[in-house]
Amino acid sequence: MSCAACAARIERALRALPGVLRASVNLASAGAELDYDPARTGPGPVRRAIREAGYRAEDLDDSGSGFARRQEESRRDLARQGRSLVPALFFALLLLVLAMGHMVGLVLPSWLDPEHSPLAFGLTQLGLALPVVWLGRGFYVRGLPALWRRAPNMDSLVAVGTGAALAYSLWSLTDMVLGLDPAARARDLYFESAAVLLAMISLGRFLEARARLRTGEAVGALMRLSPDTALLIRDQGEETVRVDELAPGDLVLVRPGERVPVDGAVVRGASSVDESMLTGESMPVAKAVGDQVTAGTLNAHGSLTVRAERVGRETTLAGIVRLVRQAQGTKAPIADLADRVSFYFVPAVMAAALASGLAWLLIGGAGLSFSLRILVAVMVIACPCAMGLATPTSIMVGTGRGAQLGILVKSGAALQAAAKIDVVVFDKTGTLTVGRPEVVEVLEVPAGLDPDRALGLAAAVERLSEHPLAEAVVRAARARGLDLPEVRDFEAAPGMGVFAVLDGQRILLGNREFMDANQVLCPDQDPGRGLGERGVSALYLALDNRLAAVFGLADRLRPEAAEAVARLRSMGLDAVMLTGDTEAAARAVARGAGIDRVAARVLPERKAREVAGLKAQGLRVAMVGDGVNDAPALAAADVGLAMGSGMDVAVEAGDVVLVRPDLSRVPAAIALSRAVMRNIRQNLFWAFAFNVVGIPVAAGVLHLFGGPTLNPMLAGSAMAMSSLAVVSNALRLRSFRP
């Protein structure tokens, strides 16, 4: 495809096929994505439709090797363009000096001077122009057949414009050979215009292709993170194997300075692992036995033995690459106008060029030479490429940059929606909080136990329970290195507490209701009352029905939560918290995070209704959740941001996936979307403005009021640079910092 008109025509050809529900063609990624009914059509008719439209297609190999092959092909094409470009520019420059040198005082030898030897002057110009035309023959090979198929594209404009200049020049040269006023005809040659146009447009295409190649660097960098080989540990020793030969359950050795080849768990060794290319977090993360590691991360200094859990296309890294590639192939709704304009653009420009040339010739009283210059200038200044590249290049670079920051955007539509958000809704547990209750304090009671002794007894009982609060008590005791004695006669009272016996002593551990039911506390006696007011759950320990200690347990607020909410407020966004927890617990967490609007005791199925209620108020809502029980609310929101370290549920649930559970990525994701949309609007403005201003100037509007006309060579150069400007502007997103 050479321009947006090509993409628009292929898109229409595909949509016309029976059974095709949706078709999207992306100029920047050179890809098409379809949803179709396999009972009515298939890959064969799709390829045939594309071939009948004048193009060819192949199935997209979205593996790492497939992407690397396409990148290598693009580099080879770029090298071929470069090899053709050098001689084309050389001959075009010689021709320009020959034809226009007299304007800067250059004196030609008499045998080449147009006044003394006009025929030699004309034939030399032809001789210099032919190599340029041959090197730029692709414009004619692609453009003229497209014109014949009544599907003109950018190459058609170049072919017709430069072809008209060449044809007129050959006609004048023929008159010179026949002796029909050779001196006058020598001043009426346009070989240099055609040659310089072809050379400059080829230069623009080369620079544009080189810039577009860089838009895929982020995906390429992600793919290069995965090593090609791994050190597999077998019974007989270690063996270097290809990564694609590994299977779940294999043990691999990761030495210092090597990248982890699989997703898995550390079974031996300790080290620090650099996860920055996957999570955006620059600080290395300590890893020890039992910790999870991810393929593509860099082992810093210690050796790790890792048991593979996910390999190849199942790893988190492979999932991230697929998600980014999917996003880069999508369009944002803002591109619809450019797509519609691009389809009709080339025929409209050709009609405008013919109308302008004929108007100057028939109405304006200008000569054929002047009218031809107008026609050629209008033909070559028009640039649907810039319009077609304005949106997809920004999306490609923006989503690639997001992936480097640990922000995975699933589509261009999600990017556009995130830029317009008014309010951000947070789930509490696992989102604003770490999602794991912890013992935050131990209250001593009159005639109670020493805190460590109390915690050890509680953990000894809770070790036999599977309740999340029980796990928190056991973790706290083990963190302090306490001994956990063996208890017997364990019994649980669901929703209330547990019983056990130690050395003949009856131990009770549970909530206030459990204590009341066993007559441990008097109605007006509750040492843990103040904990509830602070959003901390009270867990009571009693020995032989006498209160021995009170433990305060809470799910800690994420350390970055308050800063993230403050950042959202500074961006003009409001924040709301939804939780199924009690009002007191919800208010305590909300105060710590700096959130004023809270809805407590909201069950998962009601969260979606709360989101819908905000949308009914005319607000555009983003929902931030952990991607599991928040899935309905994530789907109901205008934009769902799924947090978590896994890729499974999060990818399905959210429009944006935050690779690591870090709330600072929420304002970063919205800032990125705003930056991308601002970049797209800049690109579209300049693309449309260039054509809106450039085409009338090329048509000679300024000349009507005594101003200058636009030389076709300048018109062609400006057209070539417009696409480069759009791609270069998009590449600025690579340096985005949240």
XYZ file of C-alpha atoms in Angstrom:
738
model
C 0.000 0.000 0.000
C 1.325 3.416 -0.906
C -1.195 5.686 0.798
C -4.393 5.906 2.817
C -6.471 5.579 -0.362
C -5.026 2.070 -0.790
C -6.022 1.090 2.740
C -9.519 2.547 2.273
C -10.075 0.645 -0.987
C -8.924 -2.679 0.454
C -11.151 -2.092 3.460
C -14.176 -1.505 1.232
C -13.377 -4.538 -0.892
C -13.239 -6.709 2.213
C -16.423 -5.289 3.721
C -18.235 -6.062 0.457
C -17.552 -9.802 0.867
C -20.535 -11.881 2.051
C -20.170 -12.878 5.661
C -17.623 -10.209 6.594
C -18.893 -8.508 9.757
C -15.986 -6.100 10.251
C -12.810 -5.229 8.371
C -10.051 -2.843 9.370
C -6.950 -2.107 7.286
C -4.029 -0.332 8.941
C -1.643 1.585 6.671
C 1.106 1.954 9.277
C 1.255 -1.732 10.232
C 0.386 -2.945 6.698
C -2.139 -5.331 8.226
C -5.820 -6.196 7.929
C -8.048 -7.601 10.652
C -11.414 -9.224 9.921
C -14.363 -10.748 11.729
C -16.286 -13.043 9.394
C -18.736 -15.927 9.245
C -16.687 -18.976 8.166
C -19.813 -20.545 6.689
C -20.035 -17.737 4.118
C -16.432 -16.767 3.384
C -12.857 -17.633 4.277
C -9.173 -16.845 3.670
C -9.412 -17.786 -0.029
C -12.118 -15.254 -0.987
C -10.419 -12.674 1.227
C -7.098 -13.029 -0.610
C -8.921 -13.003 -3.953
C -10.750 -9.771 -3.073
C -7.463 -8.136 -2.112
C -5.810 -9.385 -5.304
C -8.686 -8.063 -7.441
C -8.258 -4.693 -5.727
C -4.671 -4.685 -7.021
C -2.737 -5.814 -3.968
C -1.464 -9.049 -2.448
C -1.754 -10.454 1.061
C -0.298 -13.171 3.231
C -1.335 -14.638 6.560
C 0.130 -12.774 9.507
C 2.638 -14.820 11.479
C 2.357 -13.112 14.855
C 5.105 -15.126 16.518
C 8.422 -13.606 17.504
C 10.123 -15.170 14.494
C 7.388 -13.877 12.193
C 7.749 -10.346 13.502
C 11.543 -10.546 13.222
C 11.205 -11.763 9.619
C 8.922 -8.864 8.703
C 11.263 -6.388 10.344
C 14.187 -7.898 8.408
C 12.208 -7.675 5.160
C 11.434 -4.029 5.921
C 15.130 -3.358 6.525
C 16.031 -5.038 3.222
C 13.378 -2.992 1.383
C 14.751 0.139 3.011
C 18.269 -0.788 1.910
C 17.034 -1.319 -1.673
C 15.325 2.052 -1.600
C 18.554 3.615 -0.377
C 20.596 2.026 -3.161
C 18.183 3.356 -5.792
C 17.885 6.744 -4.141
C 21.562 7.721 -4.377
C 21.883 7.565 -8.204
C 18.384 9.053 -8.606
C 19.352 12.093 -6.542
C 22.695 12.347 -8.367
C 21.177 12.419 -11.867
C 18.312 14.658 -10.745
C 20.792 17.154 -9.268
C 22.857 17.183 -12.501
C 19.677 17.713 -14.497
C 18.552 20.519 -12.209
C 21.921 22.278 -12.544
C 21.814 21.885 -16.321
C 18.254 23.151 -16.693
C 18.227 25.903 -14.051
C 21.916 26.827 -13.719
C 21.578 29.928 -15.888
C 19.269 31.404 -13.205
C 22.241 31.564 -10.806
C 24.768 32.708 -13.406
C 26.106 29.291 -14.449
C 27.607 29.429 -17.955
C 27.313 26.287 -20.095
C 29.801 25.380 -22.823
C 28.669 26.384 -26.291
C 28.032 22.784 -27.391
C 25.506 22.470 -24.522
C 24.128 26.004 -24.412
C 20.397 26.089 -25.287
C 20.887 29.229 -27.411
C 23.657 27.721 -29.546
C 22.975 23.961 -29.325
C 19.326 23.521 -28.286
C 19.068 19.932 -29.532
C 22.148 18.821 -27.572
C 20.732 20.629 -24.556
C 17.411 18.768 -24.874
C 18.926 15.335 -25.554
C 21.291 15.691 -22.588
C 18.336 16.481 -20.355
C 16.546 13.390 -21.662
C 19.662 11.281 -21.045
C 19.884 12.474 -17.435
C 16.141 12.056 -16.847
C 15.869 8.471 -18.099
C 17.900 6.875 -15.229
C 15.746 8.706 -12.697
C 12.549 7.577 -14.422
C 13.824 3.999 -14.540
C 14.790 4.040 -10.855
C 11.364 5.489 -10.013
C 9.449 3.162 -12.312
C 7.576 1.740 -9.320
C 5.361 4.837 -9.298
C 4.206 3.998 -12.824
C 4.058 0.230 -12.328
C 1.760 0.685 -9.338
C 0.022 3.932 -10.130
C -1.103 3.481 -13.750
C -2.730 0.037 -13.256
C -4.539 1.435 -10.199
C -5.808 4.269 -12.391
C -6.914 1.757 -15.018
C -8.843 -0.146 -12.339
C -10.534 3.148 -11.404
C -8.905 2.935 -7.979
C -6.243 5.675 -8.169
C -3.810 6.105 -5.291
C -0.890 8.322 -4.390
C 1.324 6.583 -6.951
C -1.304 7.404 -9.579
C -1.010 11.109 -8.779
C 2.782 10.964 -9.069
C 2.643 8.869 -12.243
C 0.125 11.151 -13.966
C 1.801 14.365 -12.812
C 5.346 13.435 -13.759
C 4.108 11.516 -16.815
C 2.400 14.662 -18.102
C 5.622 16.657 -17.642
C 7.640 13.938 -19.419
C 5.119 13.644 -22.266
C 5.071 17.402 -22.810
C 8.878 17.529 -22.734
C 9.150 14.657 -25.241
C 6.717 16.468 -27.521
C 8.851 19.613 -27.339
C 12.018 17.567 -27.938
C 10.403 15.968 -31.000
C 9.685 19.435 -32.399
C 13.333 20.328 -31.785
C 14.483 17.247 -33.715
C 12.157 18.299 -36.553
C 13.659 21.797 -36.495
C 10.478 23.557 -35.317
C 11.866 26.591 -33.462
C 14.452 24.591 -31.413
C 15.641 27.564 -29.313
C 12.115 28.351 -28.109
C 11.342 24.700 -27.455
C 14.556 24.324 -25.436
C 13.116 26.773 -22.918
C 9.916 24.716 -22.701
C 11.266 21.426 -21.325
C 10.165 19.914 -18.005
C 12.497 16.941 -17.759
C 14.039 18.444 -14.636
C 10.634 18.871 -12.971
C 9.717 15.231 -13.545
C 13.129 13.917 -12.475
C 13.447 16.088 -9.376
C 9.860 15.240 -8.411
C 10.542 11.507 -8.670
C 13.807 11.844 -6.756
C 12.369 14.030 -3.985
C 9.252 11.889 -3.542
C 11.490 8.810 -3.422
C 13.600 10.558 -0.774
C 10.476 11.337 1.232
C 9.294 7.736 0.944
C 12.708 6.513 2.091
C 12.771 8.794 5.120
C 9.162 7.921 5.932
C 9.870 4.166 5.683
C 12.908 4.549 7.916
C 10.857 6.445 10.481
C 7.997 3.931 10.284
C 10.437 1.090 10.876
C 11.274 2.733 14.195
C 7.612 2.680 15.270
C 7.946 -1.073 15.839
C 11.067 -0.789 17.971
C 9.157 -1.151 21.245
C 7.654 -4.495 20.186
C 11.017 -5.604 18.806
C 12.666 -4.718 22.105
C 10.072 -6.766 24.007
C 10.584 -9.736 21.710
C 14.338 -9.568 22.087
C 13.921 -9.922 25.860
C 13.215 -13.628 25.497
C 16.472 -15.582 25.143
C 16.884 -18.100 22.315
C 18.444 -20.793 24.520
C 18.198 -22.005 28.110
C 20.328 -24.154 30.415
C 18.161 -27.221 31.112
C 18.996 -29.238 34.245
C 18.804 -32.988 33.628
C 19.670 -35.932 35.879
C 22.972 -36.375 34.047
C 23.887 -32.683 34.144
C 23.141 -29.377 32.410
C 22.365 -29.038 28.700
C 21.883 -25.967 26.515
C 18.602 -26.270 24.585
C 16.397 -23.990 22.518
C 13.742 -22.212 24.569
C 10.953 -23.603 22.371
C 12.009 -27.124 23.450
C 11.209 -26.462 27.120
C 8.078 -27.852 28.746
C 6.234 -27.055 31.994
C 7.948 -28.781 34.906
C 11.469 -28.485 33.470
C 14.210 -27.092 35.705
C 16.354 -24.354 34.173
C 19.436 -22.657 35.541
C 19.602 -18.869 35.164
C 23.114 -17.550 35.732
C 24.051 -13.953 36.635
C 23.558 -11.583 33.703
C 21.204 -13.937 31.845
C 17.535 -13.433 31.036
C 14.912 -15.748 32.500
C 13.587 -18.002 29.683
C 10.270 -19.102 31.281
C 7.573 -18.091 33.728
C 8.041 -20.143 36.862
C 9.003 -20.428 40.517
C 12.456 -20.285 42.087
C 13.315 -23.642 43.656
C 16.948 -22.924 44.532
C 19.122 -19.838 44.916
C 18.582 -16.129 45.563
C 19.174 -13.036 43.462
C 17.844 -9.667 42.360
C 15.910 -9.538 39.088
C 15.511 -6.494 36.848
C 11.847 -6.419 35.712
C 11.926 -2.897 34.268
C 11.222 -3.811 30.636
C 8.041 -5.624 31.680
C 6.786 -3.477 34.543
C 8.440 -0.086 34.107
C 9.844 -0.423 37.646
C 13.534 0.480 37.619
C 14.492 -1.047 40.998
C 15.567 -4.730 40.910
C 13.280 -7.114 42.797
C 14.737 -9.609 45.306
C 13.939 -13.238 44.479
C 14.309 -16.282 46.737
C 12.945 -19.821 46.917
C 9.199 -19.835 46.248
C 9.117 -16.477 44.439
C 7.744 -16.167 40.920
C 9.925 -15.009 38.013
C 8.849 -13.948 34.545
C 10.330 -14.722 31.148
C 12.407 -11.866 29.741
C 13.471 -10.398 33.089
C 17.206 -10.029 33.781
C 18.926 -11.950 36.579
C 21.364 -9.548 38.232
C 23.959 -11.360 40.333
C 22.990 -14.716 41.897
C 22.238 -18.055 40.216
C 18.606 -19.186 40.216
C 17.126 -22.606 39.538
C 13.614 -22.113 38.165
C 10.862 -24.671 37.653
C 9.024 -23.793 34.409
C 5.278 -23.215 34.714
C 4.534 -21.406 31.435
C 6.723 -21.586 28.346
C 6.762 -20.233 24.786
C 3.538 -18.508 23.727
C 2.031 -19.055 27.196
C 4.444 -16.760 29.046
C 3.484 -13.346 30.330
C 5.976 -11.754 27.929
C 4.404 -13.499 24.930
C 0.976 -12.353 26.114
C 2.200 -8.775 26.407
C 3.657 -8.864 22.889
C 0.399 -10.255 21.471
C -1.600 -7.594 23.262
C 0.611 -4.765 22.015
C 0.599 -6.127 18.441
C -3.188 -6.380 18.606
C -3.478 -2.784 19.803
C -1.104 -1.497 17.133
C -3.272 -3.021 14.430
C -6.431 -1.249 15.609
C -7.834 2.159 14.781
C -9.223 4.876 16.994
C -12.684 6.315 16.182
C -10.996 9.672 15.519
C -9.530 8.118 12.338
C -12.960 7.640 10.731
C -13.044 11.094 9.128
C -9.557 10.701 7.661
C -10.492 7.263 6.309
C -13.620 8.589 4.605
C -11.768 11.544 3.112
C -8.882 9.368 1.918
C -11.167 7.132 -0.144
C -12.395 10.033 -2.287
C -9.255 12.134 -2.008
C -7.201 10.951 -4.990
C -10.025 11.106 -7.582
C -10.982 14.533 -6.237
C -7.393 15.780 -6.543
C -7.090 14.481 -10.105
C -10.325 16.235 -10.994
C -9.106 19.434 -9.311
C -5.777 19.246 -11.165
C -7.475 18.821 -14.564
C -9.980 21.570 -13.769
C -7.221 23.954 -12.682
C -5.093 23.300 -15.753
C -8.020 23.670 -18.125
C -9.279 26.797 -16.354
C -5.920 28.543 -16.788
C -5.688 27.375 -20.371
C -9.216 28.191 -21.526
C -10.403 30.928 -19.185
C -7.252 32.450 -17.770
C -5.635 32.815 -21.155
C -2.402 31.137 -20.033
C -0.341 29.039 -22.381
C -0.147 25.279 -22.422
C 3.180 25.333 -20.603
C 1.808 27.354 -17.668
C -1.345 25.228 -17.482
C 0.762 22.066 -17.422
C 2.801 23.413 -14.509
C -0.431 24.050 -12.588
C -1.738 20.558 -13.328
C 1.501 18.876 -12.250
C 1.811 20.987 -9.086
C -1.730 20.148 -7.948
C -1.202 16.471 -8.714
C 1.951 16.105 -6.681
C 1.304 18.372 -3.708
C -1.756 16.403 -2.584
C -0.895 13.864 0.086
C -3.405 11.337 1.430
C -0.457 9.480 3.003
C -0.201 12.019 5.811
C -3.899 11.634 6.631
C -3.663 7.854 6.596
C -0.589 7.795 8.831
C -1.775 10.437 11.290
C -3.646 8.053 13.610
C -2.031 4.594 13.302
C 1.561 5.777 13.717
C 0.695 7.592 16.943
C -1.159 4.527 18.235
C 1.746 2.224 17.316
C 4.329 4.369 19.068
C 2.059 5.175 22.033
C 1.065 1.576 22.753
C 4.685 0.491 22.370
C 5.795 3.116 24.861
C 2.991 2.070 27.189
C 4.225 -1.525 27.113
C 7.674 -0.339 28.188
C 6.029 1.386 31.160
C 3.970 -1.673 32.123
C 0.759 -0.215 30.644
C -0.901 -2.449 28.030
C -3.629 -0.785 25.973
C -5.803 -3.231 24.038
C -7.046 -0.913 21.262
C -6.990 2.534 19.753
C -10.592 3.001 20.882
C -9.530 2.404 24.497
C -6.775 5.004 24.129
C -9.246 7.565 22.836
C -11.805 6.787 25.574
C -9.193 6.995 28.354
C -8.246 10.501 27.261
C -11.811 11.725 27.929
C -12.334 10.228 31.412
C -14.069 12.383 34.067
C -14.060 10.074 37.104
C -11.943 7.097 38.202
C -13.658 4.420 40.291
C -11.444 2.224 42.492
C -12.188 -1.151 43.986
C -10.828 -1.326 47.555
C -9.549 -4.803 48.320
C -6.584 -5.759 46.168
C -6.655 -2.431 44.328
C -6.332 0.454 46.783
C -5.116 -2.042 49.381
C -2.568 -4.819 48.971
C -5.357 -7.415 49.191
C -3.819 -9.325 52.082
C -4.834 -8.709 55.728
C -2.026 -8.283 58.244
C -1.767 -8.099 62.024
C -1.218 -4.398 62.603
C -1.369 -4.324 66.408
C -1.820 -6.491 69.515
C -3.850 -4.948 72.340
C -2.922 -6.018 75.849
C -5.828 -6.501 78.225
C -5.876 -6.531 82.048
C -4.514 -9.832 83.357
C -3.845 -10.817 79.743
C -0.911 -12.544 78.103
C 2.405 -11.181 76.893
C 1.864 -10.074 73.225
C 4.310 -12.618 71.793
C 2.849 -15.444 73.888
C -0.669 -14.430 72.827
C 0.303 -14.267 69.141
C 2.008 -17.676 69.345
C -1.090 -19.306 70.864
C -3.389 -17.665 68.313
C -1.183 -18.807 65.438
C -1.040 -22.357 66.820
C -4.832 -22.516 66.590
C -5.199 -20.610 63.325
C -2.627 -22.819 61.645
C -5.425 -25.389 61.319
C -7.821 -22.866 59.698
C -8.044 -21.732 56.062
C -9.592 -18.318 56.745
C -7.653 -15.287 55.294
C -7.445 -13.717 58.777
C -6.015 -16.985 60.114
C -3.280 -16.873 57.481
C -2.452 -13.311 58.566
C -2.026 -14.384 62.199
C 0.224 -17.306 61.243
C 2.365 -15.070 58.983
C 2.799 -12.530 61.798
C 3.894 -15.206 64.281
C 6.380 -16.747 61.895
C 7.756 -13.318 61.010
C 8.595 -12.890 64.717
C 10.136 -16.390 64.897
C 7.632 -17.639 67.489
C 7.200 -21.311 68.354
C 3.768 -22.711 67.485
C 2.741 -25.486 69.922
C 0.547 -28.382 68.814
C -3.126 -28.031 69.780
C -5.891 -30.651 69.754
C -9.673 -30.871 69.496
C -9.776 -28.107 66.879
C -13.297 -27.026 65.945
C -14.546 -24.127 63.795
C -17.713 -22.077 64.227
C -18.258 -20.737 60.655
C -18.391 -16.959 60.463
C -17.554 -16.554 64.154
C -14.369 -18.254 65.388
C -12.534 -21.431 66.385
C -12.022 -23.671 69.462
C -8.961 -25.723 70.432
C -7.348 -27.256 73.510
C -3.724 -26.851 74.658
C -2.404 -28.489 77.834
C -5.935 -28.842 79.146
C -6.693 -25.174 78.528
C -9.629 -24.251 76.252
C -8.680 -21.631 73.655
C -11.266 -19.468 71.876
C -10.370 -17.193 68.986
C -12.915 -15.162 67.017
C -15.010 -12.019 66.631
C -17.049 -10.082 69.212
C -20.195 -12.157 68.555
C -18.201 -15.334 69.229
C -17.011 -13.918 72.545
C -20.555 -12.876 73.489
C -21.930 -16.310 72.637
C -19.375 -17.882 74.987
C -19.909 -15.253 77.681
C -16.320 -14.021 77.589
C -17.131 -10.292 77.481
C -19.650 -8.267 79.411
C -22.093 -6.177 77.345
C -20.324 -2.904 78.238
C -16.807 -4.315 77.951
C -15.019 -4.277 74.567
C -11.318 -3.355 74.352
C -11.465 -3.709 70.568
C -14.254 -1.161 70.002
C -11.852 1.551 68.897
C -10.318 -0.719 66.258
C -13.550 -0.913 64.283
C -13.838 2.870 64.174
C -10.433 2.957 62.458
C -11.381 0.311 59.910
C -9.361 -2.402 61.693
C -10.923 -5.833 62.323
C -10.761 -7.047 65.932
C -9.867 -10.686 66.655
C -10.305 -11.773 70.300
C -8.298 -14.465 72.138
C -9.699 -16.078 75.293
C -8.306 -18.794 77.579
C -10.890 -20.747 79.553
C -13.435 -18.044 78.753
C -11.207 -15.210 80.045
C -10.084 -12.530 77.595
C -6.303 -12.815 77.006
C -5.586 -10.458 74.060
C -7.101 -8.547 71.142
C -5.480 -8.501 67.711
C -6.074 -5.746 65.169
C -6.027 -6.928 61.529
C -6.262 -4.741 58.470
C -5.620 -4.783 54.754
C -2.899 -2.155 54.329
C -3.302 0.727 51.912
C -0.874 0.543 49.007
C 2.000 2.967 49.695
C 1.517 4.756 46.364
C -2.300 5.075 46.656
C -2.505 8.596 48.106
C 0.007 9.986 45.623
C -1.818 8.353 42.689
C -5.178 9.819 43.764
C -3.592 13.252 44.256
C -2.109 13.022 40.769
C -5.533 12.192 39.309
C -7.027 15.211 41.079
C -4.300 17.437 39.642
C -5.329 16.155 36.196
C -8.898 17.340 36.815
C -10.353 13.907 37.597
C -12.579 12.845 40.476
C -12.081 9.601 42.437
C -14.674 7.191 43.872
C -14.190 4.004 45.929
C -16.481 0.965 45.822
C -16.196 -1.857 48.364
C -18.172 -4.662 49.924
C -16.568 -3.864 53.295
C -18.207 -2.062 56.203
C -18.743 1.683 56.187
C -16.130 2.216 58.923
C -13.462 0.159 57.156
C -14.251 1.812 53.826
C -14.032 5.333 55.280
C -10.707 4.558 56.949
C -9.135 3.385 53.667
C -10.697 6.272 51.726
C -9.249 8.822 54.172
C -5.799 7.342 53.769
C -6.076 7.450 49.972
C -7.559 10.941 49.838
C -10.909 9.837 48.381
C -14.091 11.627 49.449
C -16.803 9.664 47.636
C -17.308 6.146 49.008
C -19.908 3.426 48.444
C -19.634 0.652 51.087
C -21.224 -2.805 51.318
C -21.416 -2.988 47.515
C -21.381 -6.599 46.319
C -19.491 -7.432 43.083
C -22.687 -7.654 41.028
C -23.764 -4.217 42.305
C -20.492 -2.550 41.336
C -21.490 -2.604 37.681
C -24.763 -0.838 38.583
C -22.847 1.832 40.514
C -20.667 2.435 37.443
C -23.740 2.585 35.226
C -25.252 5.138 37.626
C -22.242 7.419 37.249
C -22.452 7.108 33.465
C -26.157 8.002 33.624
C -25.078 11.314 35.169
C -23.196 12.088 31.962
C -19.788 11.213 33.394
C -17.184 9.208 31.490
C -16.002 6.535 33.894
C -12.814 4.534 34.283
C -12.937 1.528 36.618
C -9.785 0.205 38.309
C -9.964 -3.350 39.657
C -8.021 -6.564 40.017
C -9.659 -8.190 36.989
C -11.321 -11.056 38.929
C -14.510 -10.195 40.830
C -14.437 -6.694 39.322
C -14.907 -7.991 35.760
C -18.587 -6.834 35.433
C -17.704 -3.315 36.601
C -14.629 -3.190 34.359
C -16.805 -4.128 31.394
C -19.527 -1.614 32.336
C -17.104 1.325 32.518
C -16.067 3.424 29.525
C -12.527 2.219 30.231
C -11.611 -0.729 32.436
C -8.114 -0.747 33.963
C -7.220 -4.212 35.242
C -4.403 -4.456 37.780
C -2.364 -7.550 38.464
C 0.772 -9.498 37.744
C -1.018 -12.186 35.731
C -2.199 -11.882 32.142
C -5.169 -14.279 32.065
C -8.244 -12.698 33.648
C -6.836 -9.178 33.384
C -6.481 -9.371 29.610
C -10.065 -10.516 29.226
C -11.548 -8.057 31.700
C -9.883 -4.717 31.064
C -9.397 -2.310 28.168
C -6.075 -1.352 29.757
C -3.919 -3.844 31.667
C -1.433 -2.655 34.294
C 1.237 -5.361 34.301
C 2.190 -4.847 37.935
C -0.148 -3.901 40.803
C 1.023 -0.294 41.046
C -1.567 2.487 41.341
C 0.878 5.093 40.003
C 0.297 3.466 36.595
C -3.356 4.622 36.624
C -2.624 8.366 36.182
C 0.277 7.375 33.921
C -2.096 5.424 31.650
C -4.500 8.352 31.407
C -1.623 10.793 30.803
C -0.316 8.509 28.043
C -3.728 8.341 26.379
C -4.007 12.141 26.503
C -0.529 12.493 24.998
C -1.368 10.065 22.182
C -4.669 11.774 21.370
C -2.985 15.186 21.429
C -0.364 13.809 19.033
C -3.067 12.391 16.741
C -4.928 15.711 16.665
C -1.689 17.507 15.783
C -1.047 15.032 12.968
C -4.584 15.300 11.582
C -4.529 19.089 11.779
C -1.296 19.371 9.829
C -2.333 16.688 7.339
C -5.626 18.412 6.568
C -4.176 21.931 6.765
C -1.378 20.991 4.374
C -3.847 19.892 1.727
C -6.419 22.618 2.385
C -3.755 25.315 1.934
C -1.400 23.562 -0.479
C -3.842 22.511 -3.191
C -5.314 26.012 -3.810
C -1.803 27.523 -3.858
C -0.681 24.888 -6.347
C -3.806 25.602 -8.434
C -2.626 29.206 -8.839
C -5.018 31.036 -6.505
C -2.248 33.403 -5.364
C -1.317 34.085 -8.977
C -4.826 35.484 -9.547
C -3.912 38.318 -7.169
C -0.450 38.929 -8.537
C 1.321 36.398 -6.317
C 3.663 33.569 -7.277
C 2.827 30.113 -8.554
C 4.126 26.969 -6.909
C 6.944 25.248 -8.759
C 6.084 21.522 -9.215
C 9.468 20.557 -7.764
C 8.722 22.450 -4.558
C 5.223 20.967 -4.506
C 6.592 17.438 -4.744
C 9.188 18.090 -2.068
C 6.555 19.521 0.265
C 4.314 16.503 -0.308
C 7.147 14.107 0.489
C 8.005 15.966 3.667
C 4.413 16.085 4.952
C 4.268 12.324 5.572
C 7.706 12.412 7.155
C 6.567 15.218 9.458
C 3.561 13.170 10.629
C 5.640 10.060 11.368
C 8.370 12.102 13.058
C 5.805 13.818 15.260
C 4.412 10.415 16.270
C 7.916 9.210 17.147
C 8.140 11.933 19.800
C 5.869 9.718 21.926
C 8.806 7.363 22.442
C 10.160 9.850 24.990
C 6.851 10.113 26.921
C 7.380 10.291 30.680
C 4.382 9.998 33.015
